[in-house]
Amino acid sequence: MPQEIQHEFDHARRTGFGPGAPVRRLHARAPVNRVAVAPGPNVSADGPPVWLVTGYEEVRRVLADHARFSTRLQFGVGPSDEKSDLARPRETVGHLTGYDPPEHTRLRKMLTPEFTARRIQRLAPPVEEVVRELLDDMEDVGQPADLVEMYARPIAGAALCELIGVPLDDRPDFVRRV
């Protein structure tokens, strides 16, 4: 009988830096457990069985075995389905974690030169300037401040623009679209 996970994201909840109580209980029982995930926006009641892997060696084996375990399966479309590229949810397009080899490998090789230590060090001064500006803006607004809207999203957009070289005049429109 599968252990019931009450919410589709119970497996992602944390206690400090460690897993939450539902995952700790399952891990104490076995490193691999079949779980019944409550239906939600991304999970149907009649979906495939779900396995929660918590053991270190077992997780390493799953992550290394792209023939039997596919990232694409989380979207409900297997790697053999010829429509699999069209079935990706919009928010996962372009996220490397949503691709299996060989597509993941091809994309990673294209991006790797942009993430050298030297390249990232060159990004630090302009990103630090944006951080100062955003923190000053938050201070000017006063409390309460929305950390995500006033800091996290803008800094992520600014860093991306610096990384890929979006001209200053085009950045607001680019960030809005991304």
mmCIF file of N, CA, C and O in Angstrom, residues 30-120:
data_model
loop_
_atom_site.group_PDB
_atom_site.id
_atom_site.type_symbol
_atom_site.label_atom_id
_atom_site.label_comp_id
_atom_site.label_asym_id
_atom_site.label_seq_id
_atom_site.Cartn_x
_atom_site.Cartn_y
_atom_site.Cartn_z
ATOM 1 N N ALA A 30 12.334 3.155 4.086
ATOM 2 C CA ALA A 30 13.098 2.599 2.961
ATOM 3 C C ALA A 30 13.625 3.752 2.101
ATOM 4 O O ALA A 30 13.042 4.833 2.089
ATOM 5 N N PRO A 31 14.716 3.523 1.341
ATOM 6 C CA PRO A 31 15.268 4.590 0.508
ATOM 7 C C PRO A 31 14.440 4.868 -0.754
ATOM 8 O O PRO A 31 14.603 5.912 -1.373
ATOM 9 N N VAL A 32 13.542 3.937 -1.107
ATOM 10 C CA VAL A 32 12.654 4.122 -2.263
ATOM 11 C C VAL A 32 11.250 3.733 -1.822
ATOM 12 O O VAL A 32 11.035 2.638 -1.321
ATOM 13 N N ASN A 33 10.308 4.643 -1.993
ATOM 14 C CA ASN A 33 8.931 4.398 -1.567
ATOM 15 C C ASN A 33 7.961 4.792 -2.664
ATOM 16 O O ASN A 33 8.103 5.848 -3.284
ATOM 17 N N ARG A 34 6.954 3.942 -2.871
ATOM 18 C CA ARG A 34 5.863 4.323 -3.756
ATOM 19 C C ARG A 34 4.940 5.224 -2.941
ATOM 20 O O ARG A 34 4.604 4.907 -1.799
ATOM 21 N N VAL A 35 4.568 6.350 -3.526
ATOM 22 C CA VAL A 35 3.721 7.299 -2.812
ATOM 23 C C VAL A 35 2.467 7.579 -3.616
ATOM 24 O O VAL A 35 2.466 7.510 -4.842
ATOM 25 N N ALA A 36 1.405 7.861 -2.909
ATOM 26 C CA ALA A 36 0.153 8.273 -3.543
ATOM 27 C C ALA A 36 0.073 9.782 -3.392
ATOM 28 O O ALA A 36 -0.015 10.298 -2.284
ATOM 29 N N VAL A 37 0.160 10.476 -4.479
ATOM 30 C CA VAL A 37 0.157 11.931 -4.453
ATOM 31 C C VAL A 37 -1.266 12.422 -4.646
ATOM 32 O O VAL A 37 -1.971 11.983 -5.556
ATOM 33 N N ALA A 38 -1.678 13.316 -3.782
ATOM 34 C CA ALA A 38 -3.026 13.874 -3.888
ATOM 35 C C ALA A 38 -3.152 14.626 -5.210
ATOM 36 O O ALA A 38 -2.227 15.315 -5.623
ATOM 37 N N PRO A 39 -4.284 14.492 -5.885
ATOM 38 C CA PRO A 39 -4.473 15.220 -7.152
ATOM 39 C C PRO A 39 -4.341 16.722 -6.942
ATOM 40 O O PRO A 39 -4.698 17.256 -5.905
ATOM 41 N N GLY A 40 -3.794 17.362 -7.939
ATOM 42 C CA GLY A 40 -3.621 18.810 -7.901
ATOM 43 C C GLY A 40 -3.539 19.330 -9.315
ATOM 44 O O GLY A 40 -3.820 18.600 -10.271
ATOM 45 N N PRO A 41 -3.118 20.583 -9.487
ATOM 46 C CA PRO A 41 -3.087 21.162 -10.828
ATOM 47 C C PRO A 41 -2.157 20.439 -11.796
ATOM 48 O O PRO A 41 -2.373 20.446 -12.993
ATOM 49 N N ASN A 42 -1.109 19.791 -11.283
ATOM 50 C CA ASN A 42 -0.155 19.099 -12.147
ATOM 51 C C ASN A 42 -0.211 17.587 -12.015
ATOM 52 O O ASN A 42 0.590 16.891 -12.620
ATOM 53 N N VAL A 43 -1.126 17.076 -11.206
ATOM 54 C CA VAL A 43 -1.206 15.643 -10.946
ATOM 55 C C VAL A 43 -2.657 15.201 -11.036
ATOM 56 O O VAL A 43 -3.522 15.758 -10.364
ATOM 57 N N SER A 44 -2.920 14.194 -11.865
ATOM 58 C CA SER A 44 -4.289 13.685 -11.958
ATOM 59 C C SER A 44 -4.437 12.474 -11.046
ATOM 60 O O SER A 44 -3.460 11.797 -10.720
ATOM 61 N N ALA A 45 -5.665 12.196 -10.645
ATOM 62 C CA ALA A 45 -5.938 11.077 -9.735
ATOM 63 C C ALA A 45 -5.610 9.738 -10.381
ATOM 64 O O ALA A 45 -5.280 8.775 -9.693
ATOM 65 N N ASP A 46 -5.704 9.645 -11.699
ATOM 66 C CA ASP A 46 -5.443 8.382 -12.388
ATOM 67 C C ASP A 46 -4.070 8.363 -13.056
ATOM 68 O O ASP A 46 -3.827 7.608 -13.978
ATOM 69 N N GLY A 47 -3.164 9.180 -12.563
ATOM 70 C CA GLY A 47 -1.826 9.252 -13.143
ATOM 71 C C GLY A 47 -0.997 8.022 -12.832
ATOM 72 O O GLY A 47 -1.426 7.118 -12.109
ATOM 73 N N PRO A 48 0.212 7.978 -13.374
ATOM 74 C CA PRO A 48 1.085 6.821 -13.147
ATOM 75 C C PRO A 48 1.563 6.767 -11.702
ATOM 76 O O PRO A 48 1.475 7.758 -10.983
ATOM 77 N N PRO A 49 2.077 5.604 -11.280
ATOM 78 C CA PRO A 49 2.607 5.502 -9.917
ATOM 79 C C PRO A 49 3.761 6.484 -9.729
ATOM 80 O O PRO A 49 4.486 6.781 -10.673
ATOM 81 N N VAL A 50 3.893 6.971 -8.524
ATOM 82 C CA VAL A 50 4.949 7.922 -8.205
ATOM 83 C C VAL A 50 5.858 7.281 -7.166
ATOM 84 O O VAL A 50 5.386 6.721 -6.175
ATOM 85 N N TRP A 51 7.161 7.380 -7.409
ATOM 86 C CA TRP A 51 8.146 6.829 -6.488
ATOM 87 C C TRP A 51 8.973 7.978 -5.929
ATOM 88 O O TRP A 51 9.439 8.834 -6.672
ATOM 89 N N LEU A 52 9.151 7.978 -4.629
ATOM 90 C CA LEU A 52 9.976 8.984 -3.968
ATOM 91 C C LEU A 52 11.277 8.304 -3.569
ATOM 92 O O LEU A 52 11.273 7.333 -2.808
ATOM 93 N N VAL A 53 12.378 8.800 -4.106
ATOM 94 C CA VAL A 53 13.690 8.207 -3.869
ATOM 95 C C VAL A 53 14.457 9.135 -2.942
ATOM 96 O O VAL A 53 14.706 10.291 -3.283
ATOM 97 N N THR A 54 14.827 8.631 -1.761
ATOM 98 C CA THR A 54 15.498 9.470 -0.776
ATOM 99 C C THR A 54 16.885 8.966 -0.391
ATOM 100 O O THR A 54 17.645 9.697 0.224
ATOM 101 N N GLY A 55 17.216 7.743 -0.744
ATOM 102 C CA GLY A 55 18.530 7.207 -0.405
ATOM 103 C C GLY A 55 19.602 7.776 -1.323
ATOM 104 O O GLY A 55 19.399 7.916 -2.528
ATOM 105 N N TYR A 56 20.751 8.118 -0.770
ATOM 106 C CA TYR A 56 21.823 8.763 -1.530
ATOM 107 C C TYR A 56 22.229 7.946 -2.756
ATOM 108 O O TYR A 56 22.234 8.464 -3.877
ATOM 109 N N GLU A 57 22.584 6.700 -2.574
ATOM 110 C CA GLU A 57 23.018 5.862 -3.702
ATOM 111 C C GLU A 57 21.888 5.658 -4.708
ATOM 112 O O GLU A 57 22.107 5.652 -5.920
ATOM 113 N N GLU A 58 20.681 5.489 -4.209
ATOM 114 C CA GLU A 58 19.532 5.284 -5.095
ATOM 115 C C GLU A 58 19.271 6.536 -5.938
ATOM 116 O O GLU A 58 19.001 6.449 -7.132
ATOM 117 N N VAL A 59 19.379 7.704 -5.334
ATOM 118 C CA VAL A 59 19.197 8.960 -6.081
ATOM 119 C C VAL A 59 20.271 9.093 -7.155
ATOM 120 O O VAL A 59 19.989 9.462 -8.293
ATOM 121 N N ARG A 60 21.515 8.777 -6.810
ATOM 122 C CA ARG A 60 22.602 8.845 -7.803
ATOM 123 C C ARG A 60 22.316 7.928 -8.993
ATOM 124 O O ARG A 60 22.540 8.304 -10.137
ATOM 125 N N ARG A 61 21.828 6.713 -8.716
ATOM 126 C CA ARG A 61 21.530 5.782 -9.808
ATOM 127 C C ARG A 61 20.401 6.311 -10.692
ATOM 128 O O ARG A 61 20.467 6.226 -11.916
ATOM 129 N N VAL A 62 19.352 6.841 -10.080
ATOM 130 C CA VAL A 62 18.226 7.376 -10.860
ATOM 131 C C VAL A 62 18.696 8.536 -11.727
ATOM 132 O O VAL A 62 18.381 8.614 -12.916
ATOM 133 N N LEU A 63 19.441 9.465 -11.153
ATOM 134 C CA LEU A 63 19.878 10.637 -11.908
ATOM 135 C C LEU A 63 20.838 10.290 -13.044
ATOM 136 O O LEU A 63 20.915 11.017 -14.032
ATOM 137 N N ALA A 64 21.545 9.180 -12.913
ATOM 138 C CA ALA A 64 22.501 8.780 -13.947
ATOM 139 C C ALA A 64 21.887 7.901 -15.027
ATOM 140 O O ALA A 64 22.495 7.693 -16.077
ATOM 141 N N ASP A 65 20.687 7.383 -14.811
ATOM 142 C CA ASP A 65 20.081 6.421 -15.733
ATOM 143 C C ASP A 65 19.008 7.099 -16.587
ATOM 144 O O ASP A 65 17.814 7.040 -16.303
ATOM 145 N N HIS A 66 19.442 7.748 -17.664
ATOM 146 C CA HIS A 66 18.505 8.488 -18.523
ATOM 147 C C HIS A 66 17.686 7.572 -19.422
ATOM 148 O O HIS A 66 16.687 8.007 -19.988
ATOM 149 N N ALA A 67 18.085 6.329 -19.528
ATOM 150 C CA ALA A 67 17.319 5.395 -20.353
ATOM 151 C C ALA A 67 16.021 4.991 -19.653
ATOM 152 O O ALA A 67 14.994 4.831 -20.296
ATOM 153 N N ARG A 68 16.069 4.826 -18.328
ATOM 154 C CA ARG A 68 14.870 4.386 -17.606
ATOM 155 C C ARG A 68 14.151 5.503 -16.862
ATOM 156 O O ARG A 68 12.975 5.380 -16.560
ATOM 157 N N PHE A 69 14.855 6.578 -16.552
ATOM 158 C CA PHE A 69 14.258 7.667 -15.773
ATOM 159 C C PHE A 69 14.419 8.963 -16.555
ATOM 160 O O PHE A 69 15.523 9.422 -16.787
ATOM 161 N N SER A 70 13.305 9.537 -16.923
ATOM 162 C CA SER A 70 13.334 10.735 -17.758
ATOM 163 C C SER A 70 12.752 11.930 -17.037
ATOM 164 O O SER A 70 11.728 11.828 -16.364
ATOM 165 N N THR A 71 13.386 13.060 -17.203
ATOM 166 C CA THR A 71 12.838 14.304 -16.693
ATOM 167 C C THR A 71 11.515 14.611 -17.371
ATOM 168 O O THR A 71 10.606 15.154 -16.768
ATOM 169 N N ARG A 72 11.398 14.243 -18.630
ATOM 170 C CA ARG A 72 10.190 14.540 -19.385
ATOM 171 C C ARG A 72 8.956 13.858 -18.808
ATOM 172 O O ARG A 72 7.863 14.345 -18.977
ATOM 173 N N LEU A 73 9.127 12.758 -18.117
ATOM 174 C CA LEU A 73 7.970 12.053 -17.573
ATOM 175 C C LEU A 73 7.211 12.900 -16.559
ATOM 176 O O LEU A 73 6.032 12.708 -16.359
ATOM 177 N N GLN A 74 7.891 13.859 -15.942
ATOM 178 C CA GLN A 74 7.172 14.702 -14.989
ATOM 179 C C GLN A 74 6.117 15.545 -15.679
ATOM 180 O O GLN A 74 5.221 16.075 -15.050
ATOM 181 N N PHE A 75 6.187 15.670 -16.990
ATOM 182 C CA PHE A 75 5.208 16.445 -17.731
ATOM 183 C C PHE A 75 4.134 15.550 -18.327
ATOM 184 O O PHE A 75 3.287 16.001 -19.061
ATOM 185 N N GLY A 76 4.197 14.246 -18.024
ATOM 186 C CA GLY A 76 3.177 13.331 -18.505
ATOM 187 C C GLY A 76 3.392 12.858 -19.918
ATOM 188 O O GLY A 76 2.515 12.251 -20.506
ATOM 189 N N VAL A 77 4.566 13.107 -20.486
ATOM 190 C CA VAL A 77 4.857 12.680 -21.850
ATOM 191 C C VAL A 77 6.198 11.966 -21.840
ATOM 192 O O VAL A 77 7.183 12.527 -21.385
ATOM 193 N N GLY A 78 6.209 10.749 -22.283
ATOM 194 C CA GLY A 78 7.436 9.972 -22.285
ATOM 195 C C GLY A 78 8.373 10.361 -23.409
ATOM 196 O O GLY A 78 7.977 10.998 -24.373
ATOM 197 N N PRO A 79 9.651 9.982 -23.305
ATOM 198 C CA PRO A 79 10.638 10.344 -24.305
ATOM 199 C C PRO A 79 10.356 9.737 -25.674
ATOM 200 O O PRO A 79 10.817 10.249 -26.685
ATOM 201 N N SER A 80 9.587 8.667 -25.742
ATOM 202 C CA SER A 80 9.333 8.045 -27.035
ATOM 203 C C SER A 80 8.166 8.692 -27.783
ATOM 204 O O SER A 80 7.935 8.402 -28.939
ATOM 205 N N ASP A 81 7.439 9.575 -27.124
ATOM 206 C CA ASP A 81 6.288 10.227 -27.744
ATOM 207 C C ASP A 81 6.775 11.292 -28.727
ATOM 208 O O ASP A 81 7.523 12.181 -28.359
ATOM 209 N N GLU A 82 6.374 11.201 -29.980
ATOM 210 C CA GLU A 82 6.891 12.145 -30.977
ATOM 211 C C GLU A 82 6.428 13.575 -30.733
ATOM 212 O O GLU A 82 6.985 14.513 -31.276
ATOM 213 N N LYS A 83 5.426 13.795 -29.895
ATOM 214 C CA LYS A 83 4.954 15.138 -29.595
ATOM 215 C C LYS A 83 5.572 15.682 -28.311
ATOM 216 O O LYS A 83 5.173 16.727 -27.833
ATOM 217 N N SER A 84 6.556 15.003 -27.743
ATOM 218 C CA SER A 84 7.059 15.375 -26.428
ATOM 219 C C SER A 84 7.578 16.804 -26.374
ATOM 220 O O SER A 84 7.420 17.468 -25.365
ATOM 221 N N ASP A 85 8.202 17.324 -27.428
ATOM 222 C CA ASP A 85 8.694 18.696 -27.391
ATOM 223 C C ASP A 85 7.551 19.700 -27.343
ATOM 224 O O ASP A 85 7.689 20.785 -26.828
ATOM 225 N N LEU A 86 6.407 19.351 -27.898
ATOM 226 C CA LEU A 86 5.273 20.264 -27.919
ATOM 227 C C LEU A 86 4.498 20.236 -26.611
ATOM 228 O O LEU A 86 3.708 21.122 -26.345
ATOM 229 N N ALA A 87 4.728 19.220 -25.786
ATOM 230 C CA ALA A 87 3.927 19.047 -24.583
ATOM 231 C C ALA A 87 4.533 19.719 -23.355
ATOM 232 O O ALA A 87 3.952 19.652 -22.296
ATOM 233 N N ARG A 88 5.670 20.357 -23.500
ATOM 234 C CA ARG A 88 6.298 20.982 -22.346
ATOM 235 C C ARG A 88 5.458 22.154 -21.838
ATOM 236 O O ARG A 88 5.059 23.004 -22.613
ATOM 237 N N PRO A 89 5.247 22.207 -20.536
ATOM 238 C CA PRO A 89 4.599 23.400 -19.998
ATOM 239 C C PRO A 89 5.455 24.623 -20.313
ATOM 240 O O PRO A 89 6.684 24.540 -20.313
ATOM 241 N N ARG A 90 4.828 25.736 -20.575
ATOM 242 C CA ARG A 90 5.533 26.948 -20.990
ATOM 243 C C ARG A 90 6.646 27.338 -20.021
ATOM 244 O O ARG A 90 7.721 27.770 -20.429
ATOM 245 N N GLU A 91 6.404 27.173 -18.717
ATOM 246 C CA GLU A 91 7.393 27.618 -17.750
ATOM 247 C C GLU A 91 8.644 26.754 -17.720
ATOM 248 O O GLU A 91 9.619 27.109 -17.098
ATOM 249 N N THR A 92 8.655 25.609 -18.389
ATOM 250 C CA THR A 92 9.843 24.760 -18.376
ATOM 251 C C THR A 92 10.684 24.893 -19.633
ATOM 252 O O THR A 92 11.796 24.395 -19.674
ATOM 253 N N VAL A 93 10.181 25.549 -20.655
ATOM 254 C CA VAL A 93 10.946 25.686 -21.889
ATOM 255 C C VAL A 93 12.201 26.498 -21.590
ATOM 256 O O VAL A 93 12.132 27.584 -21.025
ATOM 257 N N GLY A 94 13.346 25.955 -21.960
ATOM 258 C CA GLY A 94 14.601 26.635 -21.728
ATOM 259 C C GLY A 94 15.261 26.319 -20.401
ATOM 260 O O GLY A 94 16.393 26.683 -20.181
ATOM 261 N N HIS A 95 14.592 25.650 -19.489
ATOM 262 C CA HIS A 95 15.196 25.263 -18.224
ATOM 263 C C HIS A 95 15.919 23.941 -18.440
ATOM 264 O O HIS A 95 15.298 22.939 -18.773
ATOM 265 N N LEU A 96 17.216 23.940 -18.251
ATOM 266 C CA LEU A 96 18.007 22.740 -18.517
ATOM 267 C C LEU A 96 17.548 21.533 -17.722
ATOM 268 O O LEU A 96 17.703 20.406 -18.170
ATOM 269 N N THR A 97 16.981 21.746 -16.554
ATOM 270 C CA THR A 97 16.545 20.611 -15.742
ATOM 271 C C THR A 97 15.346 19.900 -16.360
ATOM 272 O O THR A 97 14.998 18.816 -15.925
ATOM 273 N N GLY A 98 14.731 20.484 -17.362
ATOM 274 C CA GLY A 98 13.589 19.863 -18.016
ATOM 275 C C GLY A 98 13.950 19.070 -19.253
ATOM 276 O O GLY A 98 13.067 18.667 -20.001
ATOM 277 N N TYR A 99 15.235 18.830 -19.477
ATOM 278 C CA TYR A 99 15.669 18.114 -20.671
ATOM 279 C C TYR A 99 16.528 16.913 -20.283
ATOM 280 O O TYR A 99 17.273 16.962 -19.309
ATOM 281 N N ASP A 100 16.447 15.864 -21.081
ATOM 282 C CA ASP A 100 17.301 14.691 -20.933
ATOM 283 C C ASP A 100 18.406 14.751 -21.982
ATOM 284 O O ASP A 100 18.255 15.426 -23.001
ATOM 285 N N PRO A 101 19.511 14.008 -21.751
ATOM 286 C CA PRO A 101 20.484 13.856 -22.829
ATOM 287 C C PRO A 101 19.815 13.194 -24.027
ATOM 288 O O PRO A 101 18.872 12.419 -23.824
ATOM 289 N N PRO A 102 20.206 13.495 -25.214
ATOM 290 C CA PRO A 102 21.350 14.320 -25.601
ATOM 291 C C PRO A 102 21.019 15.815 -25.694
ATOM 292 O O PRO A 102 21.917 16.637 -25.806
ATOM 293 N N GLU A 103 19.747 16.196 -25.633
ATOM 294 C CA GLU A 103 19.377 17.611 -25.742
ATOM 295 C C GLU A 103 19.958 18.421 -24.595
ATOM 296 O O GLU A 103 20.474 19.517 -24.785
ATOM 297 N N HIS A 104 19.918 17.897 -23.371
ATOM 298 C CA HIS A 104 20.489 18.587 -22.222
ATOM 299 C C HIS A 104 21.983 18.822 -22.438
ATOM 300 O O HIS A 104 22.493 19.912 -22.193
ATOM 301 N N THR A 105 22.672 17.811 -22.904
ATOM 302 C CA THR A 105 24.114 17.911 -23.129
ATOM 303 C C THR A 105 24.426 18.971 -24.185
ATOM 304 O O THR A 105 25.330 19.789 -24.008
ATOM 305 N N ARG A 106 23.669 18.989 -25.262
ATOM 306 C CA ARG A 106 23.876 19.977 -26.332
ATOM 307 C C ARG A 106 23.683 21.397 -25.792
ATOM 308 O O ARG A 106 24.522 22.277 -26.019
ATOM 309 N N LEU A 107 22.614 21.619 -25.046
ATOM 310 C CA LEU A 107 22.346 22.950 -24.508
ATOM 311 C C LEU A 107 23.386 23.351 -23.470
ATOM 312 O O LEU A 107 23.843 24.501 -23.432
ATOM 313 N N ARG A 108 23.778 22.411 -22.606
ATOM 314 C CA ARG A 108 24.775 22.712 -21.582
ATOM 315 C C ARG A 108 26.101 23.116 -22.213
ATOM 316 O O ARG A 108 26.756 24.069 -21.771
ATOM 317 N N LYS A 109 26.496 22.421 -23.278
ATOM 318 C CA LYS A 109 27.761 22.757 -23.950
ATOM 319 C C LYS A 109 27.722 24.157 -24.551
ATOM 320 O O LYS A 109 28.735 24.850 -24.602
ATOM 321 N N MET A 110 26.543 24.578 -25.010
ATOM 322 C CA MET A 110 26.418 25.927 -25.563
ATOM 323 C C MET A 110 26.566 26.992 -24.466
ATOM 324 O O MET A 110 27.108 28.068 -24.700
ATOM 325 N N LEU A 111 26.088 26.695 -23.263
ATOM 326 C CA LEU A 111 26.082 27.676 -22.186
ATOM 327 C C LEU A 111 27.346 27.692 -21.339
ATOM 328 O O LEU A 111 27.680 28.716 -20.748
ATOM 329 N N THR A 112 28.046 26.584 -21.264
ATOM 330 C CA THR A 112 29.197 26.465 -20.371
ATOM 331 C C THR A 112 30.218 27.591 -20.539
ATOM 332 O O THR A 112 30.691 28.135 -19.533
ATOM 333 N N PRO A 113 30.582 28.004 -21.761
ATOM 334 C CA PRO A 113 31.578 29.079 -21.878
ATOM 335 C C PRO A 113 31.151 30.397 -21.230
ATOM 336 O O PRO A 113 31.993 31.206 -20.859
ATOM 337 N N GLU A 114 29.868 30.612 -21.077
ATOM 338 C CA GLU A 114 29.386 31.857 -20.466
ATOM 339 C C GLU A 114 29.466 31.839 -18.950
ATOM 340 O O GLU A 114 29.260 32.873 -18.312
ATOM 341 N N PHE A 115 29.752 30.681 -18.357
ATOM 342 C CA PHE A 115 29.754 30.571 -16.905
ATOM 343 C C PHE A 115 31.127 30.239 -16.344
ATOM 344 O O PHE A 115 31.242 29.597 -15.301
ATOM 345 N N THR A 116 32.167 30.705 -17.001
ATOM 346 C CA THR A 116 33.507 30.529 -16.460
ATOM 347 C C THR A 116 33.678 31.461 -15.269
ATOM 348 O O THR A 116 32.955 32.456 -15.125
ATOM 349 N N ALA A 117 34.646 31.168 -14.412
ATOM 350 C CA ALA A 117 34.894 32.014 -13.236
ATOM 351 C C ALA A 117 35.231 33.440 -13.671
ATOM 352 O O ALA A 117 34.761 34.408 -13.077
ATOM 353 N N ARG A 118 36.034 33.571 -14.722
ATOM 354 C CA ARG A 118 36.424 34.897 -15.199
ATOM 355 C C ARG A 118 35.206 35.689 -15.680
ATOM 356 O O ARG A 118 35.052 36.874 -15.381
ATOM 357 N N ARG A 119 34.319 35.034 -16.411
ATOM 358 C CA ARG A 119 33.115 35.712 -16.934
ATOM 359 C C ARG A 119 32.207 36.156 -15.789
ATOM 360 O O ARG A 119 31.689 37.267 -15.788
ATOM 361 N N ILE A 120 32.029 35.306 -14.808
ATOM 362 C CA ILE A 120 31.175 35.635 -13.674
ATOM 363 C C ILE A 120 31.792 36.773 -12.860
ATOM 364 O O ILE A 120 31.085 37.677 -12.392
#
